């Protein structure tokens, strides 16, 4: 799936190309596929809290800033709605595990019980944009979205985030375009590290994500990831990584799914 051009300007969530409507390929397990669901923090509403499990609800209540509460609620509810309809269970019954790999507290990356052939999951957010990726028939998936900030000071970031080749490539660009180009590379790195389950334990300046052509294949000591293009809202960069791939990608309207809330009817 190739990404349509989008304007690299900050702003709302107006797309250059509308998301693919939700369809059978996105919600029914079968052949390998990744469904990517786009939504906004503004889609949050209090009634969605009924979809959360007790641990998520407690975490939701812990947030003090309204924007943080809305962001967590919207992403958690969207993930449960998508996976619940894939598994044929109510959203609140989806057996999500958010245990942190390091401390065990429920703030880690979401996942389903291992060994069941269940979908693999990844969530990201930036600004008013939320994205949920759900992969079927693949080992792992990672997604990342970043708001484009043309005024971002990337001076110190380049030295700790980019390889020498990436740095030379960035330096060859006109200065005004460098922050956007840096953020595009950063979303690729974040997506790959999420898919590999490495987090920032893997030094980002040792991870080359430039590649040539599409899809871009990234090889690391932890394994090989394939980067696939996405069509994020205007004003954002986003990247999707799968282990291994490539696989078809279906981009869907998460706002519409959230609006359906706890309704039980099939949206296909």
PDB file of N, CA and C in Angstrom, residues 151-162 167 170-171 178-179 182:
ATOM      1  N   UNK A 151      10.009  23.970  13.648  1.00  0.00           N
ATOM      2  CA  UNK A 151      10.887  24.782  14.491  1.00  0.00           C
ATOM      3  C   UNK A 151      11.686  23.927  15.469  1.00  0.00           C
ATOM      4  N   UNK A 152      11.555  22.611  15.362  1.00  0.00           N
ATOM      5  CA  UNK A 152      12.251  21.717  16.287  1.00  0.00           C
ATOM      6  C   UNK A 152      13.767  21.888  16.185  1.00  0.00           C
ATOM      7  N   UNK A 153      14.411  22.048  17.329  1.00  0.00           N
ATOM      8  CA  UNK A 153      15.867  22.133  17.374  1.00  0.00           C
ATOM      9  C   UNK A 153      16.421  20.717  17.410  1.00  0.00           C
ATOM     10  N   UNK A 154      16.961  20.265  16.288  1.00  0.00           N
ATOM     11  CA  UNK A 154      17.426  18.883  16.189  1.00  0.00           C
ATOM     12  C   UNK A 154      18.929  18.750  16.411  1.00  0.00           C
ATOM     13  N   UNK A 155      19.585  19.853  16.764  1.00  0.00           N
ATOM     14  CA  UNK A 155      21.042  19.860  16.888  1.00  0.00           C
ATOM     15  C   UNK A 155      21.589  18.715  17.724  1.00  0.00           C
ATOM     16  N   UNK A 156      21.156  18.602  18.994  1.00  0.00           N
ATOM     17  CA  UNK A 156      21.661  17.554  19.865  1.00  0.00           C
ATOM     18  C   UNK A 156      21.029  16.205  19.561  1.00  0.00           C
ATOM     19  N   UNK A 157      19.809  16.221  19.034  1.00  0.00           N
ATOM     20  CA  UNK A 157      19.104  14.969  18.777  1.00  0.00           C
ATOM     21  C   UNK A 157      19.785  14.149  17.688  1.00  0.00           C
ATOM     22  N   UNK A 158      20.321  14.828  16.683  1.00  0.00           N
ATOM     23  CA  UNK A 158      20.943  14.121  15.564  1.00  0.00           C
ATOM     24  C   UNK A 158      22.072  13.226  16.050  1.00  0.00           C
ATOM     25  N   UNK A 159      22.891  13.729  16.953  1.00  0.00           N
ATOM     26  CA  UNK A 159      24.050  12.985  17.416  1.00  0.00           C
ATOM     27  C   UNK A 159      23.708  11.726  18.190  1.00  0.00           C
ATOM     28  N   UNK A 160      22.537  11.693  18.836  1.00  0.00           N
ATOM     29  CA  UNK A 160      22.180  10.526  19.640  1.00  0.00           C
ATOM     30  C   UNK A 160      21.155   9.630  18.958  1.00  0.00           C
ATOM     31  N   UNK A 161      20.582  10.096  17.841  1.00  0.00           N
ATOM     32  CA  UNK A 161      19.501   9.330  17.217  1.00  0.00           C
ATOM     33  C   UNK A 161      19.835   8.778  15.841  1.00  0.00           C
ATOM     34  N   UNK A 162      20.746   9.402  15.114  1.00  0.00           N
ATOM     35  CA  UNK A 162      20.971   9.030  13.723  1.00  0.00           C
ATOM     36  C   UNK A 162      22.329   8.367  13.520  1.00  0.00           C
ATOM     37  N   UNK A 167      22.939  10.986   9.173  1.00  0.00           N
ATOM     38  CA  UNK A 167      23.324  12.365   9.475  1.00  0.00           C
ATOM     39  C   UNK A 167      23.813  13.073   8.221  1.00  0.00           C
ATOM     40  N   UNK A 170      20.849  13.908   6.076  1.00  0.00           N
ATOM     41  CA  UNK A 170      20.108  15.040   6.626  1.00  0.00           C
ATOM     42  C   UNK A 170      20.842  16.350   6.353  1.00  0.00           C
ATOM     43  N   UNK A 171      22.152  16.338   6.526  1.00  0.00           N
ATOM     44  CA  UNK A 171      22.944  17.549   6.319  1.00  0.00           C
ATOM     45  C   UNK A 171      22.892  18.034   4.872  1.00  0.00           C
ATOM     46  N   UNK A 178      15.040  20.088   7.388  1.00  0.00           N
ATOM     47  CA  UNK A 178      15.694  19.067   8.202  1.00  0.00           C
ATOM     48  C   UNK A 178      14.853  18.578   9.379  1.00  0.00           C
ATOM     49  N   UNK A 179      14.162  19.453  10.136  1.00  0.00           N
ATOM     50  CA  UNK A 179      13.349  18.927  11.250  1.00  0.00           C
ATOM     51  C   UNK A 179      12.310  17.905  10.801  1.00  0.00           C
ATOM     52  N   UNK A 182      14.098  14.700   9.886  1.00  0.00           N
ATOM     53  CA  UNK A 182      14.536  14.008  11.095  1.00  0.00           C
ATOM     54  C   UNK A 182      13.381  13.240  11.729  1.00  0.00           C
TER      55      UNK A 182
END
